[in-house]
Every structure is written in C-alpha cells, then in structure tokens.
mmCIF file of C-alpha atoms and ligand atoms in Angstrom:
data_model
loop_
_atom_site.group_PDB
_atom_site.id
_atom_site.type_symbol
_atom_site.label_atom_id
_atom_site.label_comp_id
_atom_site.label_asym_id
_atom_site.label_seq_id
_atom_site.Cartn_x
_atom_site.Cartn_y
_atom_site.Cartn_z
ATOM 1 C CA MET A 1 -0.032 0.002 0.020
ATOM 2 C CA ARG A 2 1.058 3.514 -0.583
ATOM 3 C CA PRO A 3 2.045 5.401 2.409
ATOM 4 C CA LYS A 4 0.566 8.938 2.748
ATOM 5 C CA TYR A 5 3.925 10.580 3.125
ATOM 6 C CA SER A 6 7.568 9.941 1.850
ATOM 7 C CA VAL A 7 10.571 11.600 3.474
ATOM 8 C CA VAL A 8 13.542 11.483 1.097
ATOM 9 C CA VAL A 9 16.837 12.020 2.925
ATOM 10 C CA PRO A 10 20.201 12.033 0.997
ATOM 11 C CA ALA A 11 23.187 11.170 3.151
ATOM 12 C CA TYR A 12 26.789 11.167 2.523
ATOM 13 C CA ASN A 13 29.372 10.433 5.353
ATOM 14 C CA GLU A 14 26.719 11.466 8.050
ATOM 15 C CA GLU A 15 27.404 8.778 10.665
ATOM 16 C CA GLU A 16 27.348 11.472 13.438
ATOM 17 C CA VAL A 17 23.934 12.864 12.762
ATOM 18 C CA ILE A 18 22.081 9.944 11.091
ATOM 19 C CA GLY A 19 20.792 8.373 14.334
ATOM 20 C CA GLU A 20 19.444 11.832 15.543
ATOM 21 C CA THR A 21 17.966 12.327 12.118
ATOM 22 C CA TYR A 22 16.079 9.033 11.977
ATOM 23 C CA LYS A 23 14.919 9.873 15.772
ATOM 24 C CA ARG A 24 13.531 13.273 14.818
ATOM 25 C CA LEU A 25 12.137 12.259 11.553
ATOM 26 C CA SER A 26 10.122 9.297 13.112
ATOM 27 C CA LYS A 27 8.877 11.568 15.820
ATOM 28 C CA VAL A 28 7.613 14.225 13.555
ATOM 29 C CA MET A 29 6.169 11.615 11.276
ATOM 30 C CA LEU A 30 4.395 9.724 14.088
ATOM 31 C CA GLY A 31 3.117 12.893 15.180
ATOM 32 C CA MET A 32 1.499 13.516 12.097
ATOM 33 C CA GLY A 33 -0.736 10.200 12.352
ATOM 34 C CA GLU A 34 -0.767 9.120 8.949
ATOM 35 C CA THR A 35 1.223 6.300 7.213
ATOM 36 C CA TYR A 36 4.804 7.137 6.131
ATOM 37 C CA GLU A 37 8.130 5.875 4.915
ATOM 38 C CA LEU A 38 11.495 7.336 5.391
ATOM 39 C CA VAL A 39 13.635 6.793 2.085
ATOM 40 C CA PHE A 40 17.225 7.256 3.010
ATOM 41 C CA VAL A 41 19.526 7.437 -0.031
ATOM 42 C CA ASN A 42 23.132 6.506 0.942
ATOM 43 C CA ASP A 43 25.443 8.240 -1.561
ATOM 44 C CA GLY A 44 28.671 6.210 -1.462
ATOM 45 C CA SER A 45 29.327 6.982 2.161
ATOM 46 C CA ARG A 46 32.737 5.747 3.367
ATOM 47 C CA ASP A 47 31.845 5.681 6.993
ATOM 48 C CA LYS A 48 29.093 3.843 8.880
ATOM 49 C CA THR A 49 25.995 5.745 7.582
ATOM 50 C CA ALA A 50 24.903 2.723 5.641
ATOM 51 C CA GLU A 51 25.119 0.144 8.221
ATOM 52 C CA LEU A 52 23.491 2.411 10.674
ATOM 53 C CA ILE A 53 20.373 2.857 8.395
ATOM 54 C CA ALA A 54 20.371 -0.880 7.509
ATOM 55 C CA GLU A 55 19.885 -1.352 11.079
ATOM 56 C CA TYR A 56 16.890 0.916 11.481
ATOM 57 C CA CYS A 57 15.341 -1.117 8.512
ATOM 58 C CA GLU A 58 15.707 -4.352 10.428
ATOM 59 C CA THR A 59 13.506 -2.834 13.495
ATOM 60 C CA ASP A 60 11.312 -0.442 11.551
ATOM 61 C CA SER A 61 9.302 -1.015 8.447
ATOM 62 C CA ALA A 62 8.708 2.375 7.503
ATOM 63 C CA VAL A 63 12.584 2.785 6.694
ATOM 64 C CA ARG A 64 14.088 1.974 3.341
ATOM 65 C CA LEU A 65 17.531 2.381 2.227
ATOM 66 C CA VAL A 66 18.564 2.998 -1.473
ATOM 67 C CA ASN A 67 22.436 2.406 -1.506
ATOM 68 C CA PHE A 68 24.446 3.965 -4.360
ATOM 69 C CA SER A 69 27.553 2.072 -5.774
ATOM 70 C CA ARG A 70 29.595 5.132 -5.178
ATOM 71 C CA ASN A 71 29.435 8.829 -4.374
ATOM 72 C CA PHE A 72 27.254 10.614 -7.013
ATOM 73 C CA GLY A 73 26.520 13.821 -5.503
ATOM 74 C CA HIS A 74 23.570 15.479 -3.769
ATOM 75 C CA MET A 75 21.320 15.955 -6.823
ATOM 76 C CA PRO A 76 21.394 12.356 -8.007
ATOM 77 C CA ALA A 77 20.755 11.041 -4.343
ATOM 78 C CA ILE A 78 17.673 13.323 -4.063
ATOM 79 C CA SER A 79 16.672 12.085 -7.825
ATOM 80 C CA ALA A 80 17.007 8.405 -6.489
ATOM 81 C CA GLY A 81 15.013 9.258 -3.561
ATOM 82 C CA MET A 82 12.106 10.747 -5.520
ATOM 83 C CA ALA A 83 12.136 7.785 -7.878
ATOM 84 C CA HIS A 84 11.761 5.348 -5.100
ATOM 85 C CA ALA A 85 9.340 7.214 -2.890
ATOM 86 C CA ARG A 86 5.821 6.021 -3.097
ATOM 87 C CA GLY A 87 3.926 8.590 -0.774
ATOM 88 C CA GLU A 88 1.281 10.853 -2.115
ATOM 89 C CA ALA A 89 3.252 13.701 -0.649
ATOM 90 C CA ILE A 90 6.928 13.744 -0.686
ATOM 91 C CA PHE A 91 9.182 15.681 1.857
ATOM 92 C CA ILE A 92 12.769 16.533 0.762
ATOM 93 C CA ILE A 93 15.093 17.094 3.728
ATOM 94 C CA ASP A 94 18.971 16.916 4.320
ATOM 95 C CA ALA A 95 20.568 14.360 6.553
ATOM 96 C CA ASP A 96 22.299 16.869 8.690
ATOM 97 C CA LEU A 97 19.101 18.513 10.383
ATOM 98 C CA GLN A 98 19.793 22.190 9.307
ATOM 99 C CA ASP A 99 16.460 22.379 8.118
ATOM 100 C CA PRO A 100 13.887 21.457 10.939
ATOM 101 C CA PRO A 101 11.557 18.584 10.187
ATOM 102 C CA GLU A 102 9.336 20.043 12.813
ATOM 103 C CA ILE A 103 7.549 22.275 10.108
ATOM 104 C CA PHE A 104 6.560 19.233 8.014
ATOM 105 C CA PRO A 105 3.064 19.591 9.625
ATOM 106 C CA GLN A 106 2.832 23.136 8.418
ATOM 107 C CA MET A 107 3.910 22.187 4.834
ATOM 108 C CA ALA A 108 1.254 19.432 4.974
ATOM 109 C CA GLU A 109 -1.342 21.759 5.952
ATOM 110 C CA LYS A 110 -0.587 23.953 2.852
ATOM 111 C CA TRP A 111 -0.563 20.886 0.806
ATOM 112 C CA ARG A 112 -4.085 20.025 1.965
ATOM 113 C CA GLU A 113 -5.057 23.493 1.075
ATOM 114 C CA GLY A 114 -4.334 22.607 -2.403
ATOM 115 C CA TYR A 115 -0.697 23.469 -3.016
ATOM 116 C CA HIS A 116 1.658 21.194 -4.950
ATOM 117 C CA VAL A 117 4.780 22.358 -3.985
ATOM 118 C CA VAL A 118 5.539 23.862 -0.502
ATOM 119 C CA TYR A 119 9.139 25.025 -0.278
ATOM 120 C CA GLY A 120 10.992 26.150 2.837
ATOM 121 C CA GLN A 121 12.551 29.627 2.432
ATOM 122 C CA ARG A 122 15.198 30.680 4.735
ATOM 123 C CA LYS A 123 14.640 33.840 6.717
ATOM 124 C CA LYS A 124 17.976 33.444 8.200
ATOM 125 C CA ARG A 125 20.998 31.074 8.609
ATOM 126 C CA GLU A 126 22.458 30.223 11.954
ATOM 127 C CA GLY A 127 25.775 28.817 12.751
ATOM 128 C CA GLU A 128 27.201 28.995 9.170
ATOM 129 C CA SER A 129 30.311 30.898 8.126
ATOM 130 C CA PHE A 130 30.099 34.355 7.026
ATOM 131 C CA PHE A 131 31.563 33.196 3.609
ATOM 132 C CA LYS A 132 28.809 30.564 3.237
ATOM 133 C CA LYS A 133 26.287 33.057 4.000
ATOM 134 C CA VAL A 134 27.463 35.679 1.627
ATOM 135 C CA SER A 135 28.072 33.270 -1.190
ATOM 136 C CA ALA A 136 24.811 31.600 -0.743
ATOM 137 C CA LYS A 137 22.982 35.061 -0.900
ATOM 138 C CA ILE A 138 24.887 36.004 -3.908
ATOM 139 C CA PHE A 139 24.225 32.465 -5.725
ATOM 140 C CA TYR A 140 20.482 32.763 -5.180
ATOM 141 C CA ARG A 141 20.211 36.151 -6.556
ATOM 142 C CA PHE A 142 22.750 35.406 -9.331
ATOM 143 C CA ILE A 143 20.922 32.350 -10.496
ATOM 144 C CA ARG A 144 17.645 33.825 -10.222
ATOM 145 C CA ARG A 145 19.003 36.802 -12.763
ATOM 146 C CA MET A 146 20.700 34.257 -15.184
ATOM 147 C CA THR A 147 17.694 31.911 -15.688
ATOM 148 C CA SER A 148 14.385 32.336 -17.330
ATOM 149 C CA VAL A 149 12.465 30.083 -14.830
ATOM 150 C CA ASP A 150 10.891 31.562 -11.761
ATOM 151 C CA LEU A 151 13.479 30.335 -9.107
ATOM 152 C CA PRO A 152 12.486 31.533 -5.447
ATOM 153 C CA VAL A 153 15.496 32.907 -3.651
ATOM 154 C CA ASP A 154 16.869 31.456 -0.412
ATOM 155 C CA THR A 155 15.338 28.091 -1.053
ATOM 156 C CA GLY A 156 17.109 24.674 -1.092
ATOM 157 C CA GLU A 157 15.762 21.317 -1.725
ATOM 158 C CA PHE A 158 13.824 21.424 1.779
ATOM 159 C CA ARG A 159 10.256 21.147 0.726
ATOM 160 C CA LEU A 160 7.119 19.194 0.249
ATOM 161 C CA ILE A 161 6.044 18.000 -3.318
ATOM 162 C CA ASP A 162 2.854 16.367 -4.407
ATOM 163 C CA ARG A 163 2.826 12.992 -6.110
ATOM 164 C CA LYS A 164 1.920 14.713 -9.423
ATOM 165 C CA VAL A 165 5.135 17.091 -9.318
ATOM 166 C CA CYS A 166 7.321 14.176 -8.194
ATOM 167 C CA ASP A 167 6.311 12.209 -11.370
ATOM 168 C CA ALA A 168 6.601 15.100 -13.621
ATOM 169 C CA VAL A 169 9.966 15.698 -12.383
ATOM 170 C CA ASN A 170 11.070 12.008 -12.497
ATOM 171 C CA ARG A 171 9.866 11.905 -16.013
ATOM 172 C CA LEU A 172 12.383 14.677 -17.048
ATOM 173 C CA PRO A 173 15.120 12.777 -18.886
ATOM 174 C CA GLU A 174 17.976 15.231 -18.350
ATOM 175 C CA LYS A 175 21.133 14.064 -16.516
ATOM 176 C CA HIS A 176 22.533 17.138 -14.893
ATOM 177 C CA ARG A 177 19.675 17.448 -12.465
ATOM 178 C CA TYR A 178 19.324 20.822 -10.672
ATOM 179 C CA ILE A 179 16.207 19.509 -8.552
ATOM 180 C CA ARG A 180 14.871 22.705 -7.301
ATOM 181 C CA GLY A 181 15.130 24.242 -10.785
ATOM 182 C CA LEU A 182 13.200 21.255 -12.124
ATOM 183 C CA VAL A 183 10.666 21.554 -9.538
ATOM 184 C CA SER A 184 10.072 25.258 -10.268
ATOM 185 C CA TRP A 185 10.040 24.511 -13.973
ATOM 186 C CA VAL A 186 7.147 21.861 -13.938
ATOM 187 C CA GLY A 187 5.067 24.544 -12.572
ATOM 188 C CA PHE A 188 1.847 23.582 -10.453
ATOM 189 C CA LYS A 189 0.787 25.485 -7.539
ATOM 190 C CA GLN A 190 3.811 26.667 -5.192
ATOM 191 C CA THR A 191 4.050 28.338 -2.081
ATOM 192 C CA ALA A 192 6.439 29.060 0.710
ATOM 193 C CA VAL A 193 6.956 28.475 4.177
ATOM 194 C CA MET A 194 9.410 30.468 6.182
ATOM 195 C CA TYR A 195 11.949 28.880 8.634
ATOM 196 C CA VAL A 196 15.397 29.735 10.244
ATOM 197 C CA ARG A 197 18.192 27.491 8.980
ATOM 198 C CA GLN A 198 20.110 25.970 12.001
ATOM 199 C CA GLU A 199 23.495 24.809 12.483
ATOM 200 C CA ARG A 200 24.512 21.381 11.325
ATOM 201 C CA PHE A 201 23.510 19.144 14.049
ATOM 202 C CA ALA A 202 27.242 17.334 13.874
ATOM 203 C CA GLY A 203 29.799 16.693 11.233
ATOM 204 C CA GLN A 204 31.100 18.965 8.402
ATOM 205 C CA THR A 205 29.690 20.440 5.262
ATOM 206 C CA LYS A 206 29.965 18.088 2.316
ATOM 207 C CA TYR A 207 29.854 21.179 0.032
ATOM 208 C CA PRO A 208 33.490 22.431 -0.077
ATOM 209 C CA LEU A 209 34.043 25.611 -2.346
ATOM 210 C CA ARG A 210 35.123 23.488 -5.292
ATOM 211 C CA LYS A 211 31.577 21.746 -5.228
ATOM 212 C CA MET A 212 29.724 24.972 -4.670
ATOM 213 C CA ILE A 213 31.284 26.600 -7.792
ATOM 214 C CA ALA A 214 30.582 23.210 -9.803
ATOM 215 C CA PHE A 215 26.946 23.405 -8.332
ATOM 216 C CA ALA A 216 26.526 27.169 -9.408
ATOM 217 C CA ILE A 217 27.710 26.403 -12.934
ATOM 218 C CA ASP A 218 25.564 23.519 -13.250
ATOM 219 C CA ALA A 219 22.551 25.420 -12.259
ATOM 220 C CA THR A 220 23.172 28.092 -14.634
ATOM 221 C CA ALA A 221 24.040 25.952 -17.585
ATOM 222 C CA ALA A 222 20.905 23.800 -16.921
ATOM 223 C CA PHE A 223 18.414 26.545 -16.931
ATOM 224 C CA SER A 224 19.921 29.557 -18.848
ATOM 225 C CA TYR A 225 21.428 30.341 -22.225
ATOM 226 C CA LYS A 226 22.188 33.758 -21.125
ATOM 227 C CA PRO A 227 25.694 33.228 -20.785
ATOM 228 C CA LEU A 228 25.979 32.265 -24.441
ATOM 229 C CA ARG A 229 24.056 35.496 -25.186
ATOM 230 C CA ILE A 230 26.476 37.397 -23.192
ATOM 231 C CA ALA A 231 29.430 35.965 -25.197
ATOM 232 C CA THR A 232 27.617 36.883 -28.462
ATOM 233 C CA THR A 233 26.745 40.251 -27.126
ATOM 234 C CA LEU A 234 30.570 40.623 -26.078
ATOM 235 C CA GLY A 235 31.981 39.484 -29.184
ATOM 236 C CA PHE A 236 29.722 42.088 -31.126
ATOM 237 C CA LEU A 237 30.683 44.941 -28.987
ATOM 238 C CA ILE A 238 34.245 44.264 -29.297
ATOM 239 C CA SER A 239 34.057 43.980 -32.969
ATOM 240 C CA ILE A 240 32.394 47.190 -33.328
ATOM 241 C CA GLY A 241 35.113 48.735 -31.055
ATOM 242 C CA SER A 242 37.747 47.190 -33.462
ATOM 243 C CA PHE A 243 36.226 48.554 -36.513
ATOM 244 C CA ILE A 244 36.145 51.909 -35.172
ATOM 245 C CA HIS A 245 39.655 51.662 -33.906
ATOM 246 C CA ILE A 246 40.696 50.624 -37.401
ATOM 247 C CA ALA A 247 38.767 53.552 -38.955
ATOM 248 C CA ILE A 248 40.882 55.698 -36.638
ATOM 249 C CA ILE A 249 44.186 54.269 -37.511
ATOM 250 C CA LEU A 250 43.434 54.420 -41.244
ATOM 251 C CA PHE A 251 42.390 58.228 -40.747
ATOM 252 C CA GLN A 252 45.616 58.874 -38.915
ATOM 253 C CA TRP A 253 47.787 57.094 -41.446
ATOM 254 C CA LEU A 254 46.116 58.883 -44.502
ATOM 255 C CA PHE A 255 45.683 62.195 -43.231
ATOM 256 C CA THR A 256 47.913 63.027 -40.179
ATOM 257 C CA SER A 257 51.536 62.402 -39.471
ATOM 258 C CA THR A 258 51.161 60.961 -36.208
ATOM 259 C CA THR A 259 53.442 57.781 -35.765
ATOM 260 C CA ILE A 260 52.151 54.819 -33.880
ATOM 261 C CA PRO A 261 53.828 54.683 -30.476
ATOM 262 C CA GLY A 262 55.162 51.514 -28.695
ATOM 263 C CA TRP A 263 53.999 48.157 -28.821
ATOM 264 C CA ALA A 264 52.805 47.819 -25.026
ATOM 265 C CA SER A 265 49.432 48.992 -25.883
ATOM 266 C CA THR A 266 49.288 46.617 -28.854
ATOM 267 C CA ILE A 267 50.287 43.654 -26.601
ATOM 268 C CA SER A 268 47.606 44.519 -23.912
ATOM 269 C CA VAL A 269 44.755 44.824 -26.339
ATOM 270 C CA VAL A 270 45.965 41.264 -27.852
ATOM 271 C CA LEU A 271 46.097 39.719 -24.310
ATOM 272 C CA LEU A 272 42.654 41.118 -23.521
ATOM 273 C CA MET A 273 41.217 39.956 -26.740
ATOM 274 C CA GLN A 274 42.738 36.484 -26.210
ATOM 275 C CA GLY A 275 41.294 36.353 -22.608
ATOM 276 C CA ILE A 276 37.878 37.294 -23.837
ATOM 277 C CA VAL A 277 38.003 34.670 -26.539
ATOM 278 C CA LEU A 278 39.166 31.951 -24.253
ATOM 279 C CA MET A 279 36.410 32.865 -21.870
ATOM 280 C CA ILE A 280 33.896 32.520 -24.426
ATOM 281 C CA LEU A 281 35.266 29.370 -25.791
ATOM 282 C CA GLY A 282 35.185 27.990 -22.105
ATOM 283 C CA ILE A 283 31.326 29.146 -21.826
ATOM 284 C CA MET A 284 30.792 27.300 -25.137
ATOM 285 C CA GLY A 285 32.685 24.148 -23.819
ATOM 286 C CA GLU A 286 30.325 24.166 -20.639
ATOM 287 C CA TYR A 287 27.307 23.664 -22.848
ATOM 288 C CA ILE A 288 29.130 21.284 -25.192
ATOM 289 C CA GLY A 289 30.254 19.266 -22.179
ATOM 290 C CA ARG A 290 26.497 19.068 -21.140
ATOM 291 C CA ILE A 291 25.485 17.934 -24.745
ATOM 292 C CA TYR A 292 28.114 15.321 -24.451
ATOM 293 C CA ALA A 293 26.947 14.109 -21.311
ATOM 294 C CA GLU A 294 23.209 13.780 -22.377
ATOM 295 C CA VAL A 295 24.291 12.120 -25.525
ATOM 296 C CA LYS A 296 26.257 9.374 -23.753
ATOM 297 C CA ASN A 297 22.956 8.847 -21.871
ATOM 298 C CA ARG A 298 24.674 7.325 -18.716
ATOM 299 C CA PRO A 299 22.386 7.257 -15.899
ATOM 300 C CA SER A 300 23.101 9.847 -13.129
ATOM 301 C CA TYR A 301 23.260 7.383 -10.525
ATOM 302 C CA ILE A 302 23.693 3.596 -10.069
ATOM 303 C CA VAL A 303 21.764 1.663 -7.236
ATOM 304 C CA GLN A 304 23.802 -0.975 -5.566
ATOM 305 C CA GLU A 305 20.993 -2.418 -3.486
ATOM 306 C CA ILE A 306 17.596 -1.554 -1.794
ATOM 307 C CA ILE A 307 17.097 -2.604 1.714
ATOM 308 C CA GLY A 308 13.884 -2.272 3.562
ATOM 309 C CA HIS A 309 10.331 -3.115 3.691
ATOM 310 C CA ASP A 310 8.904 -3.320 0.204
ATOM 311 C CA ASP A 311 5.266 -4.575 -0.038
ATOM 312 C CA ASP A 312 4.092 -3.642 -3.395
ATOM 313 C CA ALA A 313 6.930 -3.524 -5.633
HETATM 314 N N1 UDP B 1 25.085 15.072 0.223
HETATM 315 C C1 UDP B 1 25.113 13.847 -0.619
HETATM 316 N N2 UDP B 1 26.226 13.518 -1.553
HETATM 317 C C2 UDP B 1 27.212 14.421 -1.621
HETATM 318 C C3 UDP B 1 27.160 15.713 -0.846
HETATM 319 C C4 UDP B 1 26.183 15.915 0.115
HETATM 320 O O1 UDP B 1 24.187 12.974 -0.551
HETATM 321 O O2 UDP B 1 28.092 14.311 -2.395
HETATM 322 C C5 UDP B 1 24.122 15.198 1.171
HETATM 323 C C6 UDP B 1 24.692 15.415 2.703
HETATM 324 O O3 UDP B 1 24.714 14.245 3.363
HETATM 325 C C7 UDP B 1 23.517 16.189 3.175
HETATM 326 C C8 UDP B 1 22.868 17.165 2.162
HETATM 327 O O4 UDP B 1 23.378 16.327 0.985
HETATM 328 O O5 UDP B 1 22.375 15.494 3.665
HETATM 329 C C9 UDP B 1 23.474 18.517 1.955
HETATM 330 O O6 UDP B 1 24.916 18.514 2.244
HETATM 331 P P1 UDP B 1 25.556 19.599 3.421
HETATM 332 O O7 UDP B 1 24.817 19.607 4.424
HETATM 333 O O8 UDP B 1 26.962 19.050 3.256
HETATM 334 O O9 UDP B 1 25.522 20.990 2.485
HETATM 335 P P2 UDP B 1 25.352 22.368 2.928
HETATM 336 O O10 UDP B 1 24.100 22.252 3.818
HETATM 337 O O11 UDP B 1 26.605 22.562 3.877
HETATM 338 O O12 UDP B 1 25.264 23.249 1.867
HETATM 339 MG MG1 MG B 2 23.947 21.040 5.448
#
C-alpha cells in the first residue's frame, strides 16, 4: 500500500547525525498520525552511514535504504529518493538537520489547502560561516537573474512536493539535475513556508568551495542560455570597437603624420582579446560538455541495493 507521506533523505558520510535524524524524523512523522516511509539514500558514504540505516530497516518497517554504488552527489541522491518514494506527498530534507523537520505539519497543511509544492524559504541562517552566508546570498540572486525560470531565492531542496510534481520531475530525462530548478520548471501551485536554517547537528559540510562552484555552473547552464548570449553580445561589441579603432588608424595614416607609438598598448589589447576569446570558448565548452553528457546517456546514479520493507514492488 502507498504510504501517505514519504521523506527523502540524501546522506553522504553522515554517521554522526544519522541516528538523531532518524529519531527526529520518526517523531515528527508519528506525530502527524498518517502512514509514512523514510527513504534514505546513501550516496556512497565511506563511513558507517549505510550500516546504521540498514539497522533501522531491520527494526522499523517504515525505513528504506537506497544504496548507491559510489558517491554520485547530492542531486543524484535526491533524484533516486524521488524515484523510489511512493507517498502521496514527498518531503525532501538533508540528513544534517539544518532544516527543521518540525515544520513538516505546516507544509502538509498547505498541501491539504491545495498547493502542490511547499518549499522552505530561509529567513535566516544560523551557525554557518560568513563566507557561506554571503556566497549563498549571491548564488541565489545570481541564478535568479541568469535563468528564465522563476526560481525563489534562499530556497534549497527542503520542501514538500505532491505526487503529481514528483512524477513530472521523475519523467524529465535530463542527466545534470538541478532539482529545485526542475521543480520550479514543472509549474503547479507553489508556495513558501518561512524558517530559520540551523547549524549542522554534527559533522562537516559536504559542500566545499570546489563543489559549490561546480553546483553554480551546473545550475546556470541547466536553466539558462544567457551566458551564451552574453558571449555573443561581448563579441559583437568588441568587433564594433575594433572597426572604429581601425577606422581611426586609417584616418591617422592617411591624413595626419602621427606615428604609431610603442607596442605595449598593442600587446595589452591582444592579451585582453585572447582572454575574452578563451572565456567565450570556455562558456561554449560548458554547454558542449553537457550535450556530450546527455548524448552518452549514462544514468545519473547507479543503485547497488535497496534494503527495507517493500510490500508492493
Ligand atoms: N550530500 C550527498 N552527497 C554529496 C554531498 C552531500 O548526499 O556528495 C548530502 C549530505 O549528506 C546532506 C545534504 O546532501 O544530507 C546537504 O549537504 P551539506 O549539508 O553538506 O551541504 P550544506 O548544507 O553545507 O550546503
Ligand atoms: Mg547542510
């Protein structure tokens, strides 16, 4: 039988928090008084995360574990959770308890009012570094400007989605999945619930700067052609500038006796041009790389095994 609610929890090296996560999620879900399942996705953890979840599976039939064959990343882990969730409404929440599961009932309330997506929007972030806060602020505003989809700011993956939305997103075939973007893209009735983002319960962030930058590039390239347009516009403006410059030089050569001084200016212009050309090539490369990834058609994750109660599959 389908449970009423599913909770999708991606986890990568979260042995320090997973026990507390399980406890708090169970408490909240039991409090809601409906049938539910907890779908943990172990994203190739190298610590005891998988073993711990497997233990909960043995004693609690509401728990399921989707085990990846290696680390595929946060977005693939959520995709897998959504693919395996069977509930009528699906909650998505990180394993580190930065987003409070205690507001699930509030989200469910909005869902019963008829909203299909209820996303958590951060009023405030607590206990994170100044750098993380600033970069996150900039990230959400940058992405919003760069993309043509209406992406709410200060909103992560923490949300409730209706079965219809989950199915619609699962059906999208793309491999580089920026989940919150896809959820916005499919439409339906969406609304926000405000909350304060807490400090991690334990452990370290799994998003170092390198991953954050890759994430920002992925998100932009997946939802926007604006970088390409900027490249075109830049090339166009530079061409016009060069034409004017050539005209001036010709004019000087024909009608004045000014000699052309030094090579420093020439070199700097050449370097600048080369820099811009390389940047534009890089932007094109980002898109070509994505086309390549889609053409290869490899799955965005591989499931090693599924553990836990499975009554209708
Ligand atoms: N995560 C994952 N795979 C990864 C990186 C992270 O499944 O490769 C999970 C992680 O266990 C956590 C969630 O994604 O549940 C968000 O990661 P984290 O809390 O480290 O990110 P932050 O909140 O610092 O942005
Ligand atoms: Mg976190």
